[in-house]
PDB file of C-alpha atoms in Angstrom:
ATOM      1  CA  ASP A 285       8.792   9.742   0.773  1.00 49.00           C
ATOM      2  CA  ALA A 286      12.147  11.323   1.485  1.00 56.00           C
ATOM      3  CA  GLY A 287      13.626   8.105   2.891  1.00 93.00           C
ATOM      4  CA  ILE A 288      12.772   5.830  -0.049  1.00 95.00           C
ATOM      5  CA  THR A 289      14.063   6.129  -3.585  1.00 96.00           C
ATOM      6  CA  GLN A 290      12.882   3.940  -6.431  1.00 97.00           C
ATOM      7  CA  SER A 291      14.774   3.727  -9.692  1.00 96.00           C
ATOM      8  CA  PRO A 292      14.075   4.016 -12.496  1.00 97.00           C
ATOM      9  CA  ARG A 293      10.813   5.949 -12.196  1.00 96.00           C
ATOM     10  CA  HIS A 294       9.740   4.981 -15.685  1.00 96.00           C
ATOM     11  CA  LYS A 295      10.869   2.195 -17.989  1.00 97.00           C
ATOM     12  CA  VAL A 296       9.732   0.835 -21.317  1.00 97.00           C
ATOM     13  CA  THR A 297      11.149  -2.474 -22.469  1.00 95.00           C
ATOM     14  CA  GLU A 298      10.378  -5.410 -24.699  1.00 96.00           C
ATOM     15  CA  THR A 299       8.961  -8.828 -23.942  1.00 97.00           C
ATOM     16  CA  GLY A 300      11.646 -11.330 -23.015  1.00 96.00           C
ATOM     17  CA  THR A 301      14.198  -8.860 -21.698  1.00 95.00           C
ATOM     18  CA  PRO A 302      15.417  -8.873 -18.100  1.00 95.00           C
ATOM     19  CA  VAL A 303      14.459  -5.919 -15.935  1.00 97.00           C
ATOM     20  CA  THR A 304      15.707  -4.888 -12.499  1.00 98.00           C
ATOM     21  CA  LEU A 305      14.041  -2.319 -10.301  1.00 98.00           C
ATOM     22  CA  ARG A 306      15.831  -0.834  -7.331  1.00 98.00           C
ATOM     23  CA  CYS A 307      14.549   0.365  -3.997  1.00 98.00           C
ATOM     24  CA  HIS A 308      16.919   2.309  -1.767  1.00 98.00           C
ATOM     25  CA  GLN A 309      16.129   3.433   1.784  1.00 97.00           C
ATOM     26  CA  THR A 310      17.954   5.704   4.162  1.00 96.00           C
ATOM     27  CA  GLU A 311      15.868   4.805   7.240  1.00 93.00           C
ATOM     28  CA  ASN A 312      17.695   1.601   8.217  1.00 93.00           C
ATOM     29  CA  HIS A 313      14.350  -0.201   8.436  1.00 93.00           C
ATOM     30  CA  ARG A 314      14.357  -3.966   8.722  1.00 93.00           C
ATOM     31  CA  TYR A 315      11.423  -4.756   6.440  1.00 93.00           C
ATOM     32  CA  MET A 316      11.184  -3.971   2.736  1.00 95.00           C
ATOM     33  CA  TYR A 317       8.402  -4.874   0.336  1.00 95.00           C
ATOM     34  CA  TRP A 318       7.628  -4.897  -3.370  1.00 97.00           C
ATOM     35  CA  TYR A 319       4.049  -4.421  -4.566  1.00 97.00           C
ATOM     36  CA  ARG A 320       2.446  -4.070  -7.928  1.00 97.00           C
ATOM     37  CA  GLN A 321      -0.576  -1.858  -8.501  1.00 96.00           C
ATOM     38  CA  ASP A 322      -3.114  -2.650 -11.194  1.00 94.00           C
ATOM     39  CA  PRO A 323      -6.582  -1.204 -11.819  1.00 89.00           C
ATOM     40  CA  GLY A 324      -9.238  -3.176 -10.006  1.00 87.00           C
ATOM     41  CA  HIS A 325      -6.706  -5.070  -7.903  1.00 90.00           C
ATOM     42  CA  GLY A 326      -5.332  -2.481  -5.527  1.00 90.00           C
ATOM     43  CA  LEU A 327      -1.831  -3.294  -4.343  1.00 94.00           C
ATOM     44  CA  ARG A 328      -0.636  -6.867  -4.317  1.00 95.00           C
ATOM     45  CA  LEU A 329       2.469  -8.082  -2.551  1.00 95.00           C
ATOM     46  CA  ILE A 330       5.144  -9.627  -4.776  1.00 97.00           C
ATOM     47  CA  HIS A 331       7.998 -10.330  -2.358  1.00 97.00           C
ATOM     48  CA  TYR A 332       9.233  -8.958   0.919  1.00 95.00           C
ATOM     49  CA  SER A 333      12.382  -9.000   3.004  1.00 95.00           C
ATOM     50  CA  TYR A 334      12.782  -9.165   6.766  1.00 92.00           C
ATOM     51  CA  GLY A 335      16.537  -8.685   6.803  1.00 93.00           C
ATOM     52  CA  VAL A 336      19.681  -8.936   4.712  1.00 94.00           C
ATOM     53  CA  LYS A 337      19.441 -12.059   2.554  1.00 93.00           C
ATOM     54  CA  ASP A 338      16.104 -12.945   4.189  1.00 95.00           C
ATOM     55  CA  THR A 339      13.215 -12.833   1.734  1.00 95.00           C
ATOM     56  CA  ASP A 340       9.859 -14.473   1.237  1.00 94.00           C
ATOM     57  CA  LYS A 341       7.128 -14.663  -1.377  1.00 95.00           C
ATOM     58  CA  GLY A 342       3.954 -12.659  -1.518  1.00 93.00           C
ATOM     59  CA  GLU A 343       0.722 -13.463  -3.291  1.00 91.00           C
ATOM     60  CA  VAL A 344       1.909 -12.714  -6.858  1.00 96.00           C
ATOM     61  CA  SER A 345       5.541 -13.835  -6.870  1.00 96.00           C
ATOM     62  CA  ASP A 346       5.582 -15.930 -10.074  1.00 96.00           C
ATOM     63  CA  GLY A 347       7.967 -14.449 -12.643  1.00 96.00           C
ATOM     64  CA  TYR A 348       9.750 -12.267 -10.089  1.00 97.00           C
ATOM     65  CA  SER A 349      12.846 -12.648  -7.951  1.00 97.00           C
ATOM     66  CA  VAL A 350      14.373 -10.397  -5.324  1.00 98.00           C
ATOM     67  CA  SER A 351      17.662  -9.839  -3.598  1.00 97.00           C
ATOM     68  CA  ARG A 352      18.768  -7.927  -0.555  1.00 97.00           C
ATOM     69  CA  SER A 353      22.524  -7.866  -0.014  1.00 96.00           C
ATOM     70  CA  LYS A 354      22.485  -4.663   2.049  1.00 96.00           C
ATOM     71  CA  THR A 355      19.991  -3.246   4.507  1.00 96.00           C
ATOM     72  CA  GLU A 356      19.358  -0.222   2.334  1.00 97.00           C
ATOM     73  CA  ASP A 357      18.774  -1.893  -1.041  1.00 97.00           C
ATOM     74  CA  PHE A 358      16.055  -4.263  -2.229  1.00 98.00           C
ATOM     75  CA  LEU A 359      16.112  -5.305  -5.870  1.00 98.00           C
ATOM     76  CA  LEU A 360      13.217  -6.714  -7.865  1.00 98.00           C
ATOM     77  CA  THR A 361      14.090  -8.654 -11.026  1.00 98.00           C
ATOM     78  CA  LEU A 362      11.902  -9.795 -13.871  1.00 97.00           C
ATOM     79  CA  GLU A 363      14.049 -12.477 -15.487  1.00 92.00           C
ATOM     80  CA  SER A 364      12.127 -12.452 -18.761  1.00 95.00           C
ATOM     81  CA  ALA A 365       9.540  -9.716 -18.862  1.00 95.00           C
ATOM     82  CA  THR A 366       6.043 -10.399 -20.154  1.00 96.00           C
ATOM     83  CA  SER A 367       3.264  -7.996 -21.110  1.00 96.00           C
ATOM     84  CA  SER A 368       1.270  -9.117 -18.051  1.00 96.00           C
ATOM     85  CA  GLN A 369       3.968  -7.564 -15.888  1.00 97.00           C
ATOM     86  CA  THR A 370       3.182  -4.090 -17.191  1.00 97.00           C
ATOM     87  CA  SER A 371       2.255  -2.297 -13.992  1.00 97.00           C
ATOM     88  CA  VAL A 372       3.214   0.310 -11.450  1.00 97.00           C
ATOM     89  CA  TYR A 373       5.613  -1.098  -8.881  1.00 98.00           C
ATOM     90  CA  PHE A 374       5.892   0.260  -5.364  1.00 97.00           C
ATOM     91  CA  CYS A 375       8.495  -0.326  -2.734  1.00 97.00           C
ATOM     92  CA  ALA A 376       7.602   0.013   0.939  1.00 95.00           C
ATOM     93  CA  ILE A 377       9.565  -0.123   4.173  1.00 95.00           C
ATOM     94  CA  SER A 378       8.744  -0.610   7.837  1.00 90.00           C
ATOM     95  CA  GLU A 379      10.670  -0.883  11.074  1.00 84.00           C
ATOM     96  CA  GLY A 380       8.755  -3.920  12.206  1.00 78.00           C
ATOM     97  CA  THR A 381       5.340  -5.518  12.279  1.00 71.00           C
ATOM     98  CA  GLY A 382       3.775  -3.671  15.173  1.00 68.00           C
ATOM     99  CA  LEU A 383       0.883  -1.260  14.892  1.00 65.00           C
ATOM    100  CA  ASN A 384       3.152   1.705  15.468  1.00 67.00           C
ATOM    101  CA  GLN A 385       5.400   0.574  12.644  1.00 76.00           C
ATOM    102  CA  PRO A 386       3.279   1.066   9.519  1.00 82.00           C
ATOM    103  CA  GLN A 387       4.596   0.701   6.012  1.00 88.00           C
ATOM    104  CA  HIS A 388       5.841   3.766   4.156  1.00 91.00           C
ATOM    105  CA  PHE A 389       5.873   3.865   0.371  1.00 94.00           C
ATOM    106  CA  GLY A 390       8.113   5.124  -2.387  1.00 95.00           C
ATOM    107  CA  ASP A 391       6.784   7.046  -5.377  1.00 93.00           C
ATOM    108  CA  GLY A 392       6.645   4.051  -7.679  1.00 95.00           C
ATOM    109  CA  THR A 393       8.122   2.798 -10.950  1.00 97.00           C
ATOM    110  CA  ARG A 394       5.923   2.732 -14.021  1.00 96.00           C
ATOM    111  CA  LEU A 395       6.970  -0.261 -16.126  1.00 98.00           C
ATOM    112  CA  SER A 396       5.658  -0.865 -19.632  1.00 97.00           C
ATOM    113  CA  ILE A 397       6.471  -4.085 -21.454  1.00 97.00           C
ATOM    114  CA  LEU A 398       5.755  -4.047 -25.164  1.00 94.00           C
TER     115      LEU A 398
ATOM    116  CA  ALA B 178      -6.849 -15.366   6.251  1.00 72.00           C
ATOM    117  CA  GLN B 179      -7.495 -11.652   6.103  1.00 82.00           C
ATOM    118  CA  SER B 180      -9.130  -9.445   3.519  1.00 89.00           C
ATOM    119  CA  VAL B 181     -10.800  -6.090   3.047  1.00 93.00           C
ATOM    120  CA  THR B 182     -13.618  -5.072   0.756  1.00 95.00           C
ATOM    121  CA  GLN B 183     -14.056  -1.505  -0.366  1.00 96.00           C
ATOM    122  CA  LEU B 184     -17.556  -0.775  -1.591  1.00 92.00           C
ATOM    123  CA  GLY B 185     -17.597   1.567  -4.553  1.00 92.00           C
ATOM    124  CA  SER B 186     -14.594   1.923  -6.841  1.00 93.00           C
ATOM    125  CA  HIS B 187     -15.613   5.515  -7.591  1.00 96.00           C
ATOM    126  CA  VAL B 188     -17.255   8.036  -5.288  1.00 97.00           C
ATOM    127  CA  SER B 189     -18.175  11.611  -6.204  1.00 97.00           C
ATOM    128  CA  VAL B 190     -19.168  14.266  -3.702  1.00 97.00           C
ATOM    129  CA  SER B 191     -19.697  18.000  -3.918  1.00 97.00           C
ATOM    130  CA  GLU B 192     -17.240  20.369  -2.326  1.00 97.00           C
ATOM    131  CA  GLY B 193     -18.326  20.925   1.268  1.00 97.00           C
ATOM    132  CA  ALA B 194     -20.345  17.715   1.455  1.00 98.00           C
ATOM    133  CA  LEU B 195     -19.740  14.707   3.673  1.00 98.00           C
ATOM    134  CA  VAL B 196     -17.209  12.158   2.466  1.00 98.00           C
ATOM    135  CA  LEU B 197     -17.944   8.513   3.294  1.00 98.00           C
ATOM    136  CA  LEU B 198     -15.704   5.743   1.977  1.00 98.00           C
ATOM    137  CA  ARG B 199     -16.616   2.222   2.994  1.00 97.00           C
ATOM    138  CA  CYS B 200     -14.354  -0.597   4.123  1.00 97.00           C
ATOM    139  CA  ASN B 201     -15.324  -3.979   5.538  1.00 96.00           C
ATOM    140  CA  TYR B 202     -12.734  -6.424   6.804  1.00 93.00           C
ATOM    141  CA  SER B 203     -12.436 -10.114   7.383  1.00 89.00           C
ATOM    142  CA  SER B 204      -9.934 -11.399   9.900  1.00 80.00           C
ATOM    143  CA  SER B 205      -9.811 -14.425  12.157  1.00 78.00           C
ATOM    144  CA  VAL B 206      -7.812 -12.494  14.777  1.00 80.00           C
ATOM    145  CA  PRO B 207      -8.071  -8.922  16.084  1.00 81.00           C
ATOM    146  CA  PRO B 208      -7.137  -6.753  13.131  1.00 85.00           C
ATOM    147  CA  TYR B 209      -4.894  -3.804  12.579  1.00 88.00           C
ATOM    148  CA  LEU B 210      -6.648  -1.504  10.113  1.00 91.00           C
ATOM    149  CA  PHE B 211      -5.267   1.316   8.013  1.00 93.00           C
ATOM    150  CA  TRP B 212      -6.380   3.899   5.507  1.00 96.00           C
ATOM    151  CA  TYR B 213      -3.902   5.132   2.921  1.00 96.00           C
ATOM    152  CA  VAL B 214      -4.309   7.914   0.345  1.00 96.00           C
ATOM    153  CA  GLN B 215      -2.647   8.078  -3.057  1.00 95.00           C
ATOM    154  CA  TYR B 216      -2.402  11.314  -5.005  1.00 94.00           C
ATOM    155  CA  PRO B 217      -1.689  11.141  -8.745  1.00 88.00           C
ATOM    156  CA  ASN B 218       1.768   9.865  -9.631  1.00 85.00           C
ATOM    157  CA  GLN B 219       2.703   9.402  -5.997  1.00 88.00           C
ATOM    158  CA  GLY B 220       3.078   6.573  -3.538  1.00 90.00           C
ATOM    159  CA  LEU B 221       0.681   5.777  -0.722  1.00 93.00           C
ATOM    160  CA  GLN B 222       0.557   7.979   2.353  1.00 93.00           C
ATOM    161  CA  LEU B 223      -0.784   6.790   5.695  1.00 93.00           C
ATOM    162  CA  LEU B 224      -3.992   8.632   6.667  1.00 95.00           C
ATOM    163  CA  LEU B 225      -4.791   6.850   9.891  1.00 93.00           C
ATOM    164  CA  LYS B 226      -4.584   3.531  11.698  1.00 90.00           C
ATOM    165  CA  TYR B 227      -6.806   1.680  14.114  1.00 89.00           C
ATOM    166  CA  THR B 228      -5.548   0.949  17.605  1.00 73.00           C
ATOM    167  CA  SER B 229      -7.605  -1.031  20.080  1.00 75.00           C
ATOM    168  CA  ALA B 230      -7.470   1.932  22.484  1.00 74.00           C
ATOM    169  CA  ALA B 231     -10.189   3.874  20.684  1.00 81.00           C
ATOM    170  CA  THR B 232     -12.828   2.950  18.148  1.00 88.00           C
ATOM    171  CA  LEU B 233     -12.907   6.431  16.630  1.00 93.00           C
ATOM    172  CA  VAL B 234      -9.599   7.245  15.029  1.00 93.00           C
ATOM    173  CA  LYS B 235      -8.567  10.680  13.831  1.00 94.00           C
ATOM    174  CA  GLY B 236      -6.092  11.060  11.010  1.00 93.00           C
ATOM    175  CA  ILE B 237      -4.503  13.718   8.907  1.00 93.00           C
ATOM    176  CA  ASN B 238      -6.328  16.256   6.730  1.00 93.00           C
ATOM    177  CA  GLY B 239      -9.519  16.102   8.823  1.00 96.00           C
ATOM    178  CA  PHE B 240     -10.304  12.455   8.111  1.00 97.00           C
ATOM    179  CA  GLU B 241     -11.482  10.001  10.706  1.00 96.00           C
ATOM    180  CA  ALA B 242     -12.604   6.389  10.795  1.00 97.00           C
ATOM    181  CA  GLU B 243     -14.706   4.366  13.181  1.00 94.00           C
ATOM    182  CA  PHE B 244     -14.028   0.726  13.993  1.00 93.00           C
ATOM    183  CA  LYS B 245     -17.245  -1.260  14.420  1.00 93.00           C
ATOM    184  CA  LYS B 246     -16.566  -4.840  15.368  1.00 90.00           C
ATOM    185  CA  SER B 247     -20.230  -5.865  15.142  1.00 90.00           C
ATOM    186  CA  GLU B 248     -20.331  -4.692  11.529  1.00 92.00           C
ATOM    187  CA  THR B 249     -16.691  -5.636  10.714  1.00 93.00           C
ATOM    188  CA  SER B 250     -16.355  -2.158   9.275  1.00 94.00           C
ATOM    189  CA  PHE B 251     -13.819   0.651   9.284  1.00 95.00           C
ATOM    190  CA  HIS B 252     -15.402   3.405   7.197  1.00 97.00           C
ATOM    191  CA  LEU B 253     -13.538   6.622   6.443  1.00 98.00           C
ATOM    192  CA  THR B 254     -15.318   9.966   6.799  1.00 98.00           C
ATOM    193  CA  LYS B 255     -14.695  13.677   6.510  1.00 98.00           C
ATOM    194  CA  PRO B 256     -17.392  16.226   7.374  1.00 97.00           C
ATOM    195  CA  SER B 257     -16.641  18.667   4.560  1.00 97.00           C
ATOM    196  CA  ALA B 258     -14.889  17.740   1.326  1.00 97.00           C
ATOM    197  CA  HIS B 259     -12.194  19.937  -0.177  1.00 97.00           C
ATOM    198  CA  MET B 260     -10.968  19.913  -3.745  1.00 96.00           C
ATOM    199  CA  SER B 261      -7.581  18.756  -2.466  1.00 96.00           C
ATOM    200  CA  ASP B 262      -9.170  15.518  -1.185  1.00 97.00           C
ATOM    201  CA  ALA B 263      -9.472  14.192  -4.720  1.00 97.00           C
ATOM    202  CA  ALA B 264      -7.335  11.048  -4.711  1.00 97.00           C
ATOM    203  CA  GLU B 265      -7.519   7.284  -4.442  1.00 97.00           C
ATOM    204  CA  TYR B 266      -8.052   5.787  -1.013  1.00 97.00           C
ATOM    205  CA  PHE B 267      -7.054   2.318   0.118  1.00 96.00           C
ATOM    206  CA  CYS B 268      -8.124   0.358   3.162  1.00 96.00           C
ATOM    207  CA  ALA B 269      -5.690  -2.285   4.437  1.00 93.00           C
ATOM    208  CA  VAL B 270      -5.633  -4.966   7.137  1.00 90.00           C
ATOM    209  CA  SER B 271      -2.958  -6.755   9.079  1.00 87.00           C
ATOM    210  CA  TYR B 272      -2.617  -8.215  12.568  1.00 81.00           C
ATOM    211  CA  PHE B 273      -0.132  -8.559  15.389  1.00 77.00           C
ATOM    212  CA  GLY B 274       3.080 -10.258  14.319  1.00 75.00           C
ATOM    213  CA  ASN B 275       2.139 -10.312  10.643  1.00 77.00           C
ATOM    214  CA  GLU B 276       4.520  -8.422   8.410  1.00 74.00           C
ATOM    215  CA  LYS B 277       2.125  -8.387   5.461  1.00 84.00           C
ATOM    216  CA  LEU B 278      -0.591  -5.893   4.619  1.00 88.00           C
ATOM    217  CA  THR B 279      -3.607  -6.888   2.588  1.00 91.00           C
ATOM    218  CA  PHE B 280      -5.104  -4.023   0.599  1.00 93.00           C
ATOM    219  CA  GLY B 281      -8.547  -3.372  -0.736  1.00 94.00           C
ATOM    220  CA  THR B 282      -9.032  -2.528  -4.387  1.00 95.00           C
ATOM    221  CA  GLY B 283      -9.275   1.199  -3.729  1.00 95.00           C
ATOM    222  CA  THR B 284     -11.874   3.949  -4.062  1.00 97.00           C
ATOM    223  CA  ARG B 285     -11.290   6.916  -6.304  1.00 96.00           C
ATOM    224  CA  LEU B 286     -12.758  10.068  -4.785  1.00 97.00           C
ATOM    225  CA  THR B 287     -13.812  12.902  -7.083  1.00 97.00           C
ATOM    226  CA  ILE B 288     -14.794  16.300  -5.699  1.00 97.00           C
ATOM    227  CA  ILE B 289     -17.369  18.281  -7.671  1.00 97.00           C
ATOM    228  CA  PRO B 290     -16.897  22.068  -7.494  1.00 95.00           C
TER     229      PRO B 290
END
Protein backbone atom coordinates (compact mmCIF):
# COMPACT_ATOMS: atom_id res chain seq x y z
CA ASP A 1 0.00 0.00 0.00
CA ALA A 2 1.43 3.33 -1.08
CA GLY A 3 0.47 5.05 2.19
CA ILE A 4 2.10 2.56 4.57
CA THR A 5 5.78 1.75 4.83
CA GLN A 6 7.17 -0.96 7.07
CA SER A 7 10.85 -1.15 7.91
CA PRO A 8 12.87 -3.23 7.78
CA ARG A 9 11.25 -5.64 5.33
CA HIS A 10 13.44 -8.50 6.44
CA LYS A 11 15.48 -9.03 9.59
CA VAL A 12 17.44 -11.90 11.07
CA THR A 13 18.58 -11.62 14.66
CA GLU A 14 19.54 -13.71 17.63
CA THR A 15 17.59 -14.78 20.69
CA GLY A 16 17.79 -12.24 23.49
CA THR A 17 18.44 -9.19 21.35
CA PRO A 18 16.07 -6.22 21.21
CA VAL A 19 14.26 -5.61 17.94
CA THR A 20 12.22 -2.62 16.79
CA LEU A 21 9.95 -2.61 13.78
CA ARG A 22 8.65 0.62 12.32
CA CYS A 23 5.40 1.45 10.61
CA HIS A 24 5.10 4.80 8.87
CA GLN A 25 1.91 6.16 7.29
CA THR A 26 1.26 9.16 5.12
CA GLU A 27 -2.55 9.00 5.36
CA ASN A 28 -2.96 10.79 8.71
CA HIS A 29 -5.19 7.95 9.91
CA ARG A 30 -6.07 7.79 13.58
CA TYR A 31 -5.83 4.04 14.11
CA MET A 32 -2.72 1.90 13.66
CA TYR A 33 -2.32 -1.80 14.33
CA TRP A 34 0.37 -4.45 14.59
CA TYR A 35 -0.42 -8.05 13.66
CA ARG A 36 1.61 -11.18 13.38
CA GLN A 37 0.89 -13.83 10.78
CA ASP A 38 1.68 -17.48 11.41
CA PRO A 39 0.64 -20.60 9.48
CA GLY A 40 -2.60 -22.01 10.81
CA HIS A 41 -3.36 -18.92 12.88
CA GLY A 42 -4.19 -16.26 10.32
CA LEU A 43 -3.49 -12.76 11.57
CA ARG A 44 -3.49 -12.05 15.28
CA LEU A 45 -3.55 -8.60 16.80
CA ILE A 46 -0.56 -7.69 18.97
CA HIS A 47 -1.21 -4.05 19.89
CA TYR A 48 -3.07 -1.13 18.42
CA SER A 49 -3.18 2.63 18.77
CA TYR A 50 -6.14 4.98 18.62
CA GLY A 51 -4.13 8.18 18.76
CA VAL A 52 -0.78 9.67 19.72
CA LYS A 53 0.37 8.03 22.96
CA ASP A 54 -2.89 6.05 23.13
CA THR A 55 -2.33 2.31 22.79
CA ASP A 56 -3.95 -0.90 23.90
CA LYS A 57 -3.22 -4.62 23.90
CA GLY A 58 -4.42 -7.18 21.43
CA GLU A 59 -4.76 -10.91 21.87
CA VAL A 60 -1.03 -11.78 21.68
CA SER A 61 0.68 -8.84 23.37
CA ASP A 62 3.03 -10.72 25.75
CA GLY A 63 6.67 -9.98 24.93
CA TYR A 64 5.84 -6.93 22.83
CA SER A 65 5.60 -3.21 23.50
CA VAL A 66 4.59 -0.32 21.28
CA SER A 67 4.96 3.41 21.10
CA ARG A 68 3.31 6.14 19.10
CA SER A 69 4.83 9.58 19.60
CA LYS A 70 3.63 10.94 16.24
CA THR A 71 0.52 10.30 14.21
CA GLU A 72 2.52 8.85 11.35
CA ASP A 73 4.75 6.39 13.22
CA PHE A 74 3.92 3.28 15.23
CA LEU A 75 6.82 1.27 16.62
CA LEU A 76 6.73 -2.35 17.72
CA THR A 77 9.50 -3.49 20.08
CA LEU A 78 10.54 -6.96 21.13
CA GLU A 79 12.56 -6.26 24.27
CA SER A 80 14.29 -9.64 24.25
CA ALA A 81 13.49 -11.63 21.15
CA THR A 82 12.63 -15.31 21.38
CA SER A 83 12.39 -17.95 18.67
CA SER A 84 8.60 -18.06 19.14
CA GLN A 85 8.46 -14.50 17.84
CA THR A 86 9.73 -15.57 14.43
CA SER A 87 6.88 -14.47 12.21
CA VAL A 88 5.70 -12.07 9.55
CA TYR A 89 4.57 -8.79 11.07
CA PHE A 90 2.00 -6.55 9.44
CA CYS A 91 1.06 -2.99 10.18
CA ALA A 92 -2.41 -1.73 9.34
CA ILE A 93 -4.11 1.65 9.48
CA SER A 94 -7.69 2.90 9.46
CA GLU A 95 -9.43 6.24 9.73
CA GLY A 96 -11.90 4.99 12.29
CA THR A 97 -14.01 2.04 13.29
CA GLY A 98 -16.93 2.44 10.94
CA LEU A 99 -17.80 0.07 8.13
CA ASN A 100 -16.59 2.54 5.53
CA GLN A 101 -13.25 2.80 7.29
CA PRO A 102 -11.66 -0.62 6.76
CA GLN A 103 -8.11 -1.45 7.68
CA HIS A 104 -5.38 -1.15 5.06
CA PHE A 105 -2.19 -3.16 5.34
CA GLY A 106 1.50 -2.67 4.73
CA ASP A 107 3.63 -5.23 2.92
CA GLY A 108 4.98 -6.85 6.07
CA THR A 109 8.27 -7.48 7.86
CA ARG A 110 9.67 -10.99 7.87
CA LEU A 111 11.47 -11.50 11.18
CA SER A 112 13.62 -14.54 11.91
CA ILE A 113 15.01 -15.12 15.38
CA LEU A 114 17.75 -17.72 15.59
CA ALA B 1 -17.01 -12.26 21.57
CA GLN B 2 -16.59 -12.57 17.84
CA SER B 3 -14.91 -15.14 15.66
CA VAL B 4 -14.82 -16.51 12.14
CA THR B 5 -14.20 -20.03 10.90
CA GLN B 6 -12.89 -20.70 7.44
CA LEU B 7 -13.57 -24.23 6.28
CA GLY B 8 -10.72 -25.66 4.26
CA SER B 9 -7.17 -24.36 4.62
CA HIS B 10 -6.47 -25.31 1.01
CA VAL B 11 -8.82 -25.23 -1.96
CA SER B 12 -7.93 -26.19 -5.53
CA VAL B 13 -10.09 -25.45 -8.55
CA SER B 14 -9.55 -25.69 -12.28
CA GLU B 15 -9.19 -22.57 -14.36
CA GLY B 16 -12.67 -21.49 -15.43
CA ALA B 17 -14.43 -23.35 -12.63
CA LEU B 18 -16.48 -21.90 -9.80
CA VAL B 19 -14.58 -20.65 -6.76
CA LEU B 20 -16.27 -21.13 -3.38
CA LEU B 21 -14.48 -20.20 -0.17
CA ARG B 22 -16.40 -20.71 3.04
CA CYS B 23 -16.64 -18.44 6.06
CA ASN B 24 -18.91 -18.78 9.09
CA TYR B 25 -19.03 -16.13 11.78
CA SER B 26 -19.98 -15.88 15.40
CA SER B 27 -21.00 -12.54 16.82
CA SER B 28 -23.33 -11.47 19.59
CA VAL B 29 -24.15 -8.22 17.76
CA PRO B 30 -24.77 -7.43 14.08
CA PRO B 31 -21.45 -8.06 12.39
CA TYR B 32 -19.31 -6.23 9.92
CA LEU B 33 -17.78 -8.83 7.62
CA PHE B 34 -14.82 -8.57 5.28
CA TRP B 35 -12.87 -10.64 2.81
CA TYR B 36 -9.21 -9.86 2.25
CA VAL B 37 -6.79 -11.35 -0.29
CA GLN B 38 -3.05 -11.79 0.15
CA TYR B 39 -0.75 -12.36 -2.79
CA PRO B 40 2.72 -13.80 -2.14
CA ASN B 41 5.05 -11.49 -0.24
CA GLN B 42 2.42 -8.78 0.01
CA GLY B 43 0.08 -7.38 2.61
CA LEU B 44 -3.66 -7.93 2.72
CA GLN B 45 -5.92 -6.19 0.24
CA LEU B 46 -9.62 -5.61 0.86
CA LEU B 47 -11.79 -7.61 -1.57
CA LEU B 48 -15.20 -6.69 -0.26
CA LYS B 49 -17.17 -5.82 2.85
CA TYR B 50 -20.66 -6.53 4.07
CA THR B 51 -23.05 -3.66 4.65
CA SER B 52 -26.53 -4.21 6.02
CA ALA B 53 -27.96 -2.55 2.89
CA ALA B 54 -27.55 -5.63 0.72
CA THR B 55 -26.96 -9.29 1.45
CA LEU B 56 -25.14 -9.88 -1.83
CA VAL B 57 -21.94 -7.91 -1.94
CA LYS B 58 -19.82 -7.40 -5.02
CA GLY B 59 -16.10 -6.82 -4.72
CA ILE B 60 -13.06 -6.40 -6.86
CA ASN B 61 -11.77 -8.89 -9.44
CA GLY B 62 -15.21 -10.45 -10.01
CA PHE B 63 -15.64 -11.79 -6.49
CA GLU B 64 -18.84 -11.59 -4.52
CA ALA B 65 -20.12 -12.78 -1.17
CA GLU B 66 -23.55 -13.43 0.24
CA PHE B 67 -24.50 -12.73 3.85
CA LYS B 68 -26.87 -15.36 5.23
CA LYS B 69 -27.92 -14.58 8.76
CA SER B 70 -29.81 -17.86 9.20
CA GLU B 71 -26.65 -19.79 8.38
CA THR B 72 -24.23 -17.27 9.98
CA SER B 73 -22.26 -17.47 6.76
CA PHE B 74 -20.46 -15.10 4.42
CA HIS B 75 -19.08 -17.32 1.66
CA LEU B 76 -16.93 -15.90 -1.12
CA THR B 77 -17.59 -16.91 -4.73
CA LYS B 78 -16.39 -16.23 -8.24
CA PRO B 79 -18.09 -17.81 -11.27
CA SER B 80 -14.93 -18.49 -13.27
CA ALA B 81 -11.47 -18.85 -11.75
CA HIS B 82 -8.43 -17.22 -13.33
CA MET B 83 -4.81 -18.13 -12.75
CA SER B 84 -4.31 -14.70 -11.19
CA ASP B 85 -6.76 -15.61 -8.40
CA ALA B 86 -4.19 -17.88 -6.80
CA ALA B 87 -3.61 -16.35 -3.36
CA GLU B 88 -4.57 -16.68 0.28
CA TYR B 89 -7.97 -15.40 1.32
CA PHE B 90 -8.99 -14.25 4.78
CA CYS B 91 -12.42 -13.67 6.23
CA ALA B 92 -12.67 -11.16 9.10
CA VAL B 93 -15.35 -9.88 11.47
CA SER B 94 -15.88 -6.75 13.47
CA TYR B 95 -18.87 -4.70 14.62
CA PHE B 96 -19.99 -1.12 15.08
CA GLY B 97 -17.70 0.84 17.38
CA ASN B 98 -15.13 -1.93 17.64
CA GLU B 99 -11.70 -0.99 16.39
CA LYS B 100 -10.48 -4.58 16.26
CA LEU B 101 -10.77 -7.10 13.45
CA THR B 102 -10.82 -10.81 14.14
CA PHE B 103 -9.45 -12.89 11.27
CA GLY B 104 -10.02 -16.44 10.21
CA THR B 105 -7.08 -18.75 9.66
CA GLY B 106 -7.12 -18.28 5.89
CA THR B 107 -7.73 -20.41 2.80
CA ARG B 108 -5.05 -20.88 0.21
CA LEU B 109 -6.55 -21.02 -3.28
CA THR B 110 -4.70 -22.90 -6.00
CA ILE B 111 -5.79 -22.69 -9.64
CA ILE B 112 -5.15 -25.74 -11.81
CA PRO B 113 -4.41 -24.93 -15.46
